[in-house]
Tab-separated table of C-alpha atoms in Angstrom:
chain	number	residue	atom	x	y	z
A	605	MET	CA	99.871	93.212	68.174
A	606	SER	CA	101.723	96.440	66.865
A	607	MET	CA	102.859	99.083	68.980
A	608	LEU	CA	100.168	101.331	66.984
A	609	TRP	CA	97.325	99.198	67.942
A	610	ILE	CA	98.538	99.247	71.787
A	611	ALA	CA	98.765	102.987	71.636
A	612	ALA	CA	95.464	103.431	70.044
A	613	ILE	CA	93.632	101.141	72.590
A	614	ALA	CA	95.470	102.543	75.376
A	615	ALA	CA	94.470	106.033	74.477
A	616	SER	CA	90.998	105.051	74.080
A	617	LEU	CA	90.350	103.473	77.241
A	618	ALA	CA	92.500	106.185	78.839
A	619	SER	CA	89.827	108.652	77.378
A	620	PHE	CA	86.775	106.756	78.759
A	621	VAL	CA	88.387	106.534	82.189
A	622	GLN	CA	89.110	110.734	81.998
A	623	LYS	CA	85.630	111.043	81.280
A	624	TRP	CA	84.232	108.564	83.741
A	625	LEU	CA	86.494	110.035	86.702
A	626	GLY	CA	85.161	113.492	86.219
A	627	TYR	CA	81.532	112.143	87.525
A	628	GLN	CA	83.338	110.386	90.727
A	629	VAL	CA	86.090	112.880	91.685
A	630	PRO	CA	84.998	114.848	94.600
A	631	SER	CA	84.508	118.603	93.340
A	632	GLU	CA	86.804	119.860	95.869
A	633	VAL	CA	90.074	118.357	94.192
A	634	LEU	CA	89.529	119.801	90.853
A	635	GLU	CA	88.174	123.109	92.263
A	636	ARG	CA	91.509	123.811	93.917
A	637	PRO	CA	92.832	126.692	92.131
A	638	ARG	CA	96.098	125.393	90.963
A	639	VAL	CA	94.652	122.146	89.741
A	640	ALA	CA	92.192	123.994	87.816
A	641	ARG	CA	94.862	126.324	86.156
A	642	VAL	CA	97.135	123.450	85.220
A	643	THR	CA	94.034	121.631	83.487
A	644	ARG	CA	92.785	124.774	81.854
A	645	LEU	CA	96.371	125.687	80.491
A	646	LEU	CA	97.197	122.228	79.427
A	647	PRO	CA	95.349	122.066	76.206
A	648	ILE	CA	96.550	125.462	75.283
A	649	ALA	CA	100.239	124.482	75.795
A	650	LEU	CA	99.679	121.163	73.934
A	651	LEU	CA	97.978	122.618	71.019
A	652	GLY	CA	100.614	125.379	70.745
A	653	ALA	CA	103.438	122.878	70.534
A	654	LEU	CA	101.559	120.797	68.165
A	655	VAL	CA	101.214	123.631	65.869
A	656	ALA	CA	104.838	124.479	65.987
A	657	VAL	CA	105.927	120.795	65.385
A	658	GLN	CA	103.516	120.152	62.775
A	659	THR	CA	104.382	123.288	60.801
A	660	ALA	CA	107.979	123.586	61.130
A	661	THR	CA	109.890	120.338	61.929
A	662	ASP	CA	111.045	117.368	59.876
A	663	GLY	CA	112.220	114.537	61.883
A	664	ALA	CA	114.900	116.235	64.386
A	665	ALA	CA	115.156	119.226	62.066
A	666	ILE	CA	113.644	122.744	61.995
A	667	VAL	CA	112.463	123.686	58.469
A	668	ALA	CA	110.574	126.331	56.676
A	669	ASP	CA	108.670	124.885	53.801
A	670	ALA	CA	104.952	124.982	52.188
A	671	ARG	CA	103.602	124.288	55.632
A	672	LEU	CA	104.675	127.484	57.162
A	673	ALA	CA	102.654	129.540	54.317
A	674	ALA	CA	99.609	127.360	54.798
A	675	VAL	CA	99.435	128.036	58.408
A	676	GLY	CA	99.838	131.707	57.663
A	677	VAL	CA	96.904	131.218	55.212
A	678	ALA	CA	94.921	129.367	58.205
A	679	ALA	CA	95.614	132.233	60.725
A	680	VAL	CA	94.297	134.942	58.206
A	681	LEU	CA	91.404	133.069	57.891
A	682	LEU	CA	90.722	132.306	61.534
A	683	VAL	CA	91.089	136.022	62.162
A	684	LEU	CA	88.394	136.412	59.514
A	685	ARG	CA	86.261	134.012	61.631
A	686	ALA	CA	86.185	131.270	58.944
A	687	PRO	CA	84.753	127.813	59.757
A	688	PHE	CA	87.075	124.948	60.887
A	689	LEU	CA	86.594	123.172	57.564
A	690	VAL	CA	87.261	126.169	55.400
A	691	VAL	CA	90.375	126.846	57.496
A	692	VAL	CA	91.578	123.339	57.052
A	693	ILE	CA	90.909	122.702	53.535
A	694	SER	CA	92.297	126.116	52.495
A	695	ALA	CA	95.691	125.322	54.175
A	696	ALA	CA	95.850	122.000	52.524
A	697	ALA	CA	95.175	123.608	49.277
A	698	ALA	CA	97.745	126.143	49.663
A	699	ALA	CA	100.562	123.709	50.502
A	700	ALA	CA	99.408	121.499	47.700
A	701	ALA	CA	99.607	124.514	45.216
A	702	LEU	CA	102.901	125.660	46.581
A	703	ARG	CA	104.391	122.177	46.268
A	704	ALA	CA	102.849	121.684	42.736
A	705	LEU	CA	104.562	125.004	41.888
A	706	GLY	CA	107.879	123.330	43.215
A	707	TRP	CA	108.341	125.139	46.468
A	708	GLY	CA	108.432	123.412	49.787
B	527	MET	CA	69.877	130.814	74.306
B	528	VAL	CA	67.853	134.228	74.078
B	529	THR	CA	64.543	132.719	73.681
B	530	GLY	CA	65.166	130.198	76.496
B	531	ILE	CA	65.655	132.960	78.967
B	532	MET	CA	62.570	134.849	77.615
B	533	SER	CA	60.286	131.778	77.684
B	534	ALA	CA	61.428	130.827	81.013
B	535	ALA	CA	60.320	134.257	82.229
B	536	LEU	CA	56.666	133.603	80.936
B	537	PRO	CA	54.254	132.601	83.793
B	538	SER	CA	53.008	129.487	81.986
B	539	SER	CA	55.914	127.326	82.716
B	540	ARG	CA	54.139	124.322	81.303
B	541	THR	CA	54.832	125.285	77.765
B	542	ALA	CA	57.907	127.399	78.487
B	543	VAL	CA	60.180	124.463	79.351
B	544	PRO	CA	59.583	121.988	76.479
B	545	ASP	CA	60.048	125.002	74.466
B	546	GLU	CA	63.657	125.526	75.470
B	547	VAL	CA	64.085	121.752	75.524
B	548	ARG	CA	62.984	121.563	71.908
B	549	GLN	CA	65.238	124.489	71.041
B	550	ILE	CA	68.427	123.075	72.561
B	551	ARG	CA	67.916	119.642	70.920
B	552	ARG	CA	67.809	121.532	67.504
B	553	THR	CA	71.150	123.279	68.703
B	554	GLY	CA	72.531	119.974	69.760
B	555	PHE	CA	71.814	118.425	66.089
B	556	SER	CA	73.317	121.464	64.473
B	557	VAL	CA	76.514	121.317	66.465
B	558	GLY	CA	76.579	117.584	65.820
B	559	LEU	CA	76.587	118.031	62.209
B	560	ALA	CA	79.110	120.992	62.055
B	561	THR	CA	81.504	119.084	64.412
B	562	GLY	CA	80.983	115.450	62.519
B	563	LEU	CA	81.818	117.262	59.268
B	564	TYR	CA	85.533	117.805	60.226
B	565	GLY	CA	85.658	114.242	61.104
B	566	ILE	CA	86.486	114.162	57.267
B	567	SER	CA	89.692	115.833	57.989
B	568	TYR	CA	90.530	113.620	60.979
B	569	GLY	CA	89.909	110.311	59.206
B	570	ALA	CA	91.797	111.564	56.159
B	571	LEU	CA	94.712	112.423	57.850
B	572	ALA	CA	94.742	109.179	60.170
B	573	THR	CA	94.700	106.888	57.402
B	574	ALA	CA	97.104	109.041	55.315
B	575	THR	CA	99.777	109.039	58.015
B	576	GLY	CA	99.666	105.618	58.695
B	577	LEU	CA	96.731	104.183	60.738
B	578	ASP	CA	94.736	101.587	59.230
B	579	LEU	CA	91.069	102.080	58.764
B	580	TRP	CA	90.131	100.094	61.933
B	581	GLN	CA	92.619	101.892	64.176
B	582	ALA	CA	90.960	105.229	62.747
B	583	MET	CA	87.861	104.174	63.710
B	584	VAL	CA	88.489	102.717	67.087
B	585	LEU	CA	89.762	106.300	67.834
B	586	SER	CA	86.403	107.816	66.594
B	587	ALA	CA	84.253	105.238	68.232
B	588	VAL	CA	85.949	104.608	71.688
B	589	LEU	CA	88.323	107.395	72.183
B	590	ILE	CA	85.857	110.248	70.621
B	591	SER	CA	87.427	113.465	71.420
B	592	GLY	CA	88.597	115.573	68.494
B	593	GLY	CA	91.421	117.246	69.988
B	594	SER	CA	92.938	114.162	71.324
B	595	GLN	CA	92.456	112.372	67.887
B	596	PHE	CA	94.214	114.985	65.940
B	597	ALA	CA	96.997	114.818	68.750
B	598	PHE	CA	97.265	111.239	68.208
B	599	VAL	CA	97.587	111.220	64.440
B	600	GLY	CA	100.023	114.284	64.422
B	601	VAL	CA	102.535	112.585	66.979
B	602	ILE	CA	102.163	109.185	65.099
B	603	GLY	CA	103.031	111.269	62.057
B	604	ALA	CA	106.275	111.987	63.939
B	605	GLY	CA	106.778	108.406	64.435
B	606	LEU	CA	106.234	107.600	68.264
B	607	ALA	CA	103.456	105.403	69.255
B	608	ILE	CA	103.705	105.871	73.045
B	609	GLY	CA	104.118	109.633	72.770
B	610	ALA	CA	100.858	109.619	70.529
B	611	ALA	CA	98.900	108.002	73.479
B	612	LEU	CA	100.740	110.408	75.934
B	613	ALA	CA	99.611	113.426	73.893
B	614	SER	CA	96.360	112.257	73.427
B	615	ILE	CA	95.786	111.533	77.077
B	616	LEU	CA	96.999	114.997	78.186
B	617	LEU	CA	94.672	116.661	75.882
B	618	GLY	CA	91.802	114.701	77.199
B	619	VAL	CA	92.424	115.996	80.864
B	620	ARG	CA	89.831	118.745	80.092
B	621	ASN	CA	87.036	115.952	79.773
B	622	SER	CA	87.377	115.225	83.364
B	623	LEU	CA	86.546	118.761	84.357
B	624	TYR	CA	83.404	118.635	82.036
B	625	GLY	CA	82.261	115.469	83.774
B	626	LEU	CA	82.662	117.456	87.147
B	627	ALA	CA	80.371	120.156	85.861
B	628	LEU	CA	77.896	118.054	84.592
B	629	SER	CA	77.589	115.435	87.503
B	630	ARG	CA	74.853	117.604	89.021
B	631	VAL	CA	72.293	117.494	85.999
B	632	LEU	CA	72.883	113.923	84.598
B	633	PRO	CA	71.859	110.478	85.631
B	634	ARG	CA	74.270	108.164	87.481
B	635	GLY	CA	73.883	104.518	87.302
B	636	GLY	CA	73.356	101.960	84.547
B	637	TRP	CA	74.031	102.208	80.901
B	638	ARG	CA	73.429	105.687	80.882
B	639	GLY	CA	76.123	106.327	83.452
B	640	ALA	CA	78.463	104.846	81.194
B	641	ALA	CA	76.812	106.702	78.063
B	642	ARG	CA	77.322	110.068	79.538
B	643	ALA	CA	80.867	109.425	80.329
B	644	GLN	CA	81.590	108.493	76.838
B	645	LEU	CA	79.779	111.391	75.504
B	646	THR	CA	81.367	113.950	77.630
B	647	ILE	CA	83.211	116.151	75.182
B	648	ASP	CA	83.664	119.701	74.336
B	649	GLU	CA	80.543	119.963	72.304
B	650	SER	CA	77.991	118.216	74.656
B	651	ALA	CA	79.655	120.046	77.562
B	652	ALA	CA	79.107	123.570	75.893
B	653	THR	CA	75.708	122.722	74.720
B	654	SER	CA	74.646	121.670	78.205
B	655	ALA	CA	76.230	124.868	79.639
B	656	SER	CA	73.731	126.884	77.380
B	657	GLY	CA	70.650	125.283	78.932
B	658	THR	CA	69.103	127.595	81.655
B	659	THR	CA	67.224	124.848	83.353
B	660	PRO	CA	68.447	121.359	84.638
B	661	GLU	CA	65.833	119.845	82.142
B	662	ALA	CA	67.357	121.729	79.124
B	663	ALA	CA	71.049	121.296	80.378
B	664	ARG	CA	70.415	117.409	80.185
B	665	ALA	CA	68.511	117.646	76.893
B	666	GLY	CA	71.377	119.710	75.379
B	667	PHE	CA	74.033	117.345	76.614
B	668	TRP	CA	72.316	114.179	75.074
B	669	ALA	CA	71.449	115.957	71.797
B	670	ALA	CA	74.934	117.313	71.191
B	671	GLY	CA	76.697	114.176	72.466
B	672	VAL	CA	74.569	111.782	70.565
B	673	TRP	CA	74.669	113.645	67.249
B	674	VAL	CA	78.272	114.543	67.392
B	675	TYR	CA	79.011	110.715	67.971
B	676	VAL	CA	76.754	109.688	65.008
B	677	PHE	CA	78.225	112.366	62.554
B	678	TRP	CA	81.730	112.143	63.820
B	679	ASN	CA	81.967	108.505	63.149
B	680	LEU	CA	79.986	108.724	59.875
B	681	PHE	CA	82.245	111.369	58.418
B	682	SER	CA	85.716	110.119	60.045
B	683	LEU	CA	84.854	106.630	58.022
B	684	ALA	CA	84.222	108.570	54.793
B	685	GLY	CA	87.674	110.666	55.423
B	686	ALA	CA	89.414	107.308	56.254
B	687	LEU	CA	88.199	105.676	53.350
B	688	VAL	CA	89.468	108.427	51.182
B	689	GLY	CA	92.774	108.722	52.905
B	690	GLN	CA	93.611	105.212	52.243
B	691	PHE	CA	94.157	106.078	48.645
B	692	VAL	CA	96.533	108.951	49.405
B	693	SER	CA	99.952	107.687	48.529
B	694	ASP	CA	101.738	110.861	49.299
B	695	PRO	CA	100.089	112.913	52.022
B	696	GLY	CA	102.369	115.773	51.502
B	697	ALA	CA	101.352	116.505	47.868
B	698	TRP	CA	97.642	116.897	49.017
B	699	GLY	CA	98.833	119.089	51.585
B	700	LEU	CA	97.484	116.913	54.396
B	701	ASP	CA	100.441	117.833	56.766
B	702	ALA	CA	99.528	121.412	56.535
B	703	ALA	CA	95.920	120.603	57.139
B	704	ALA	CA	96.972	118.969	60.385
B	705	ALA	CA	98.834	122.010	61.398
B	706	ALA	CA	96.057	124.151	60.425
B	707	ALA	CA	93.692	122.010	62.565
B	708	PHE	CA	95.739	122.378	65.451
B	709	LEU	CA	95.657	126.147	65.172
B	710	ALA	CA	92.014	126.057	64.646
B	711	LEU	CA	91.419	124.191	67.792
B	712	LEU	CA	93.843	126.390	69.742
B	713	TRP	CA	92.281	129.740	68.299
B	714	PRO	CA	89.163	130.157	70.410
B	715	ARG	CA	91.147	129.429	73.689
B	716	LEU	CA	93.386	132.313	73.124
B	717	ARG	CA	91.294	134.906	75.048
B	718	SER	CA	93.994	136.562	77.124
B	719	GLY	CA	97.492	137.663	77.016
B	720	GLU	CA	98.253	134.779	79.766
B	721	THR	CA	96.880	132.153	77.263
B	722	ILE	CA	98.702	133.541	74.054
B	723	ALA	CA	101.937	133.802	76.087
B	724	ILE	CA	101.651	130.133	77.254
B	725	ALA	CA	100.788	128.967	73.557
B	726	VAL	CA	103.956	130.917	72.236
B	727	ALA	CA	106.081	129.721	75.005
B	728	ALA	CA	104.923	125.994	74.407
B	729	ALA	CA	105.628	126.121	70.717
B	730	PHE	CA	109.331	127.470	71.510
B	731	VAL	CA	109.939	124.649	73.925
B	732	ALA	CA	108.796	122.210	71.273
B	733	LEU	CA	110.887	123.618	68.651
B	734	LEU	CA	114.011	123.938	70.765
B	735	THR	CA	113.859	120.456	71.883
B	736	THR	CA	113.110	118.854	68.749
B	737	PRO	CA	116.760	118.602	67.706
B	738	VAL	CA	117.502	116.796	70.910
B	739	LEU	CA	114.633	114.618	72.023
B	740	PRO	CA	113.162	111.527	70.177
B	741	SER	CA	110.169	112.566	68.063
B	742	GLY	CA	106.905	112.943	70.007
B	743	LEU	CA	108.462	113.813	73.095
B	744	PRO	CA	108.917	117.702	72.414
B	745	VAL	CA	105.224	118.187	72.529
B	746	LEU	CA	105.209	116.617	75.970
B	747	ALA	CA	108.044	118.853	77.071
B	748	ALA	CA	106.135	121.812	76.134
B	749	ALA	CA	103.191	120.418	78.291
B	750	MET	CA	105.517	121.347	81.210
B	751	VAL	CA	105.219	124.983	80.327
B	752	ALA	CA	101.392	124.799	81.502
B	753	VAL	CA	102.243	122.634	84.534
B	754	VAL	CA	104.871	125.465	85.604
B	755	ALA	CA	102.620	128.275	84.704
B	756	GLY	CA	99.613	126.846	86.607
B	757	LEU	CA	101.602	125.942	89.820
B	758	TRP	CA	103.389	129.288	89.712
B	759	PRO	CA	102.150	131.429	92.478
B	760	SER	CA	99.197	133.196	90.679
B	761	ARG	CA	97.891	136.695	90.847
B	762	GLY	CA	94.333	136.333	92.566
B	763	ARG	CA	92.536	138.163	89.697
B	764	THR	CA	92.653	135.478	87.151
B	765	GLU	CA	91.484	132.977	89.665
B	766	GLY	CA	88.203	134.824	89.948
B	767	GLU	CA	87.625	135.073	86.303
B	768	GLN	CA	87.554	131.651	85.760
B	769	ARG	CA	84.058	130.555	86.396
């Protein structure tokens, strides 16, 4: 079995366990202020990091290419309260167009 | 749920409660359809970045948590399977919190106990939270959970089928689509100076560690920003605002 399958199955089972655990844990544990703060901030830090990595890295190198402009387009659309699909498709179209023109 | 609040205030509670329940079921359906649609982008990204159709669909059917699935695919794109699983698990931590909040209104045992766990995601928790009575909260959870599950799987299958025929994801801008998807998932959470600071700090940590750590790990290093910020002795004010 490939590493990819192992990772996919492990992540899937872990996801179920996480969801199930929420119903079992005595509420005092997760309501502790610091535990609650870490769990609230974790998705924010991870998504911030994922945006950066997916936008500006290529392997071990930091790069600025068509993705950077595309994420700029996405940010403008988010400010304008565009729906998720519109944001994602516009970003893809912007990057594809820039690359077709030979940049990035 | 303005109508829910208004009808609950009416004296004839026999008709008022089903009204809100019907309304929240409709809301759950719309939420499910809207969320399901962006399963297309997940599916296309998944197969275009190297997952096969079955792997992409196992994540939609069993893992089912949009942010975690995008994270898995994003880190796989960088080439590290274990990192992908870890990033996905860290993003899923919030689902435990939803279970905690939902445990008061949902049934415990049997297959429904397992189903409620499987369907515990952002959308079902949010729809449930909009219900003003336990019945409405329950109806909202099941409606949003079931419809998201159905549409998310249908549309990720459609996306995954399309993604298989994309030989160069870059030419279609799919790598930029992934970055934009993360930004769009992050956006609604940036409600205070603190959350913006944490997102920016995490982005910097990820970029600074990219040249020195194996791919996939910079994202996990950045997660430490949340741990440090969360454990830092806090100003009592933010605690009170949370719930």
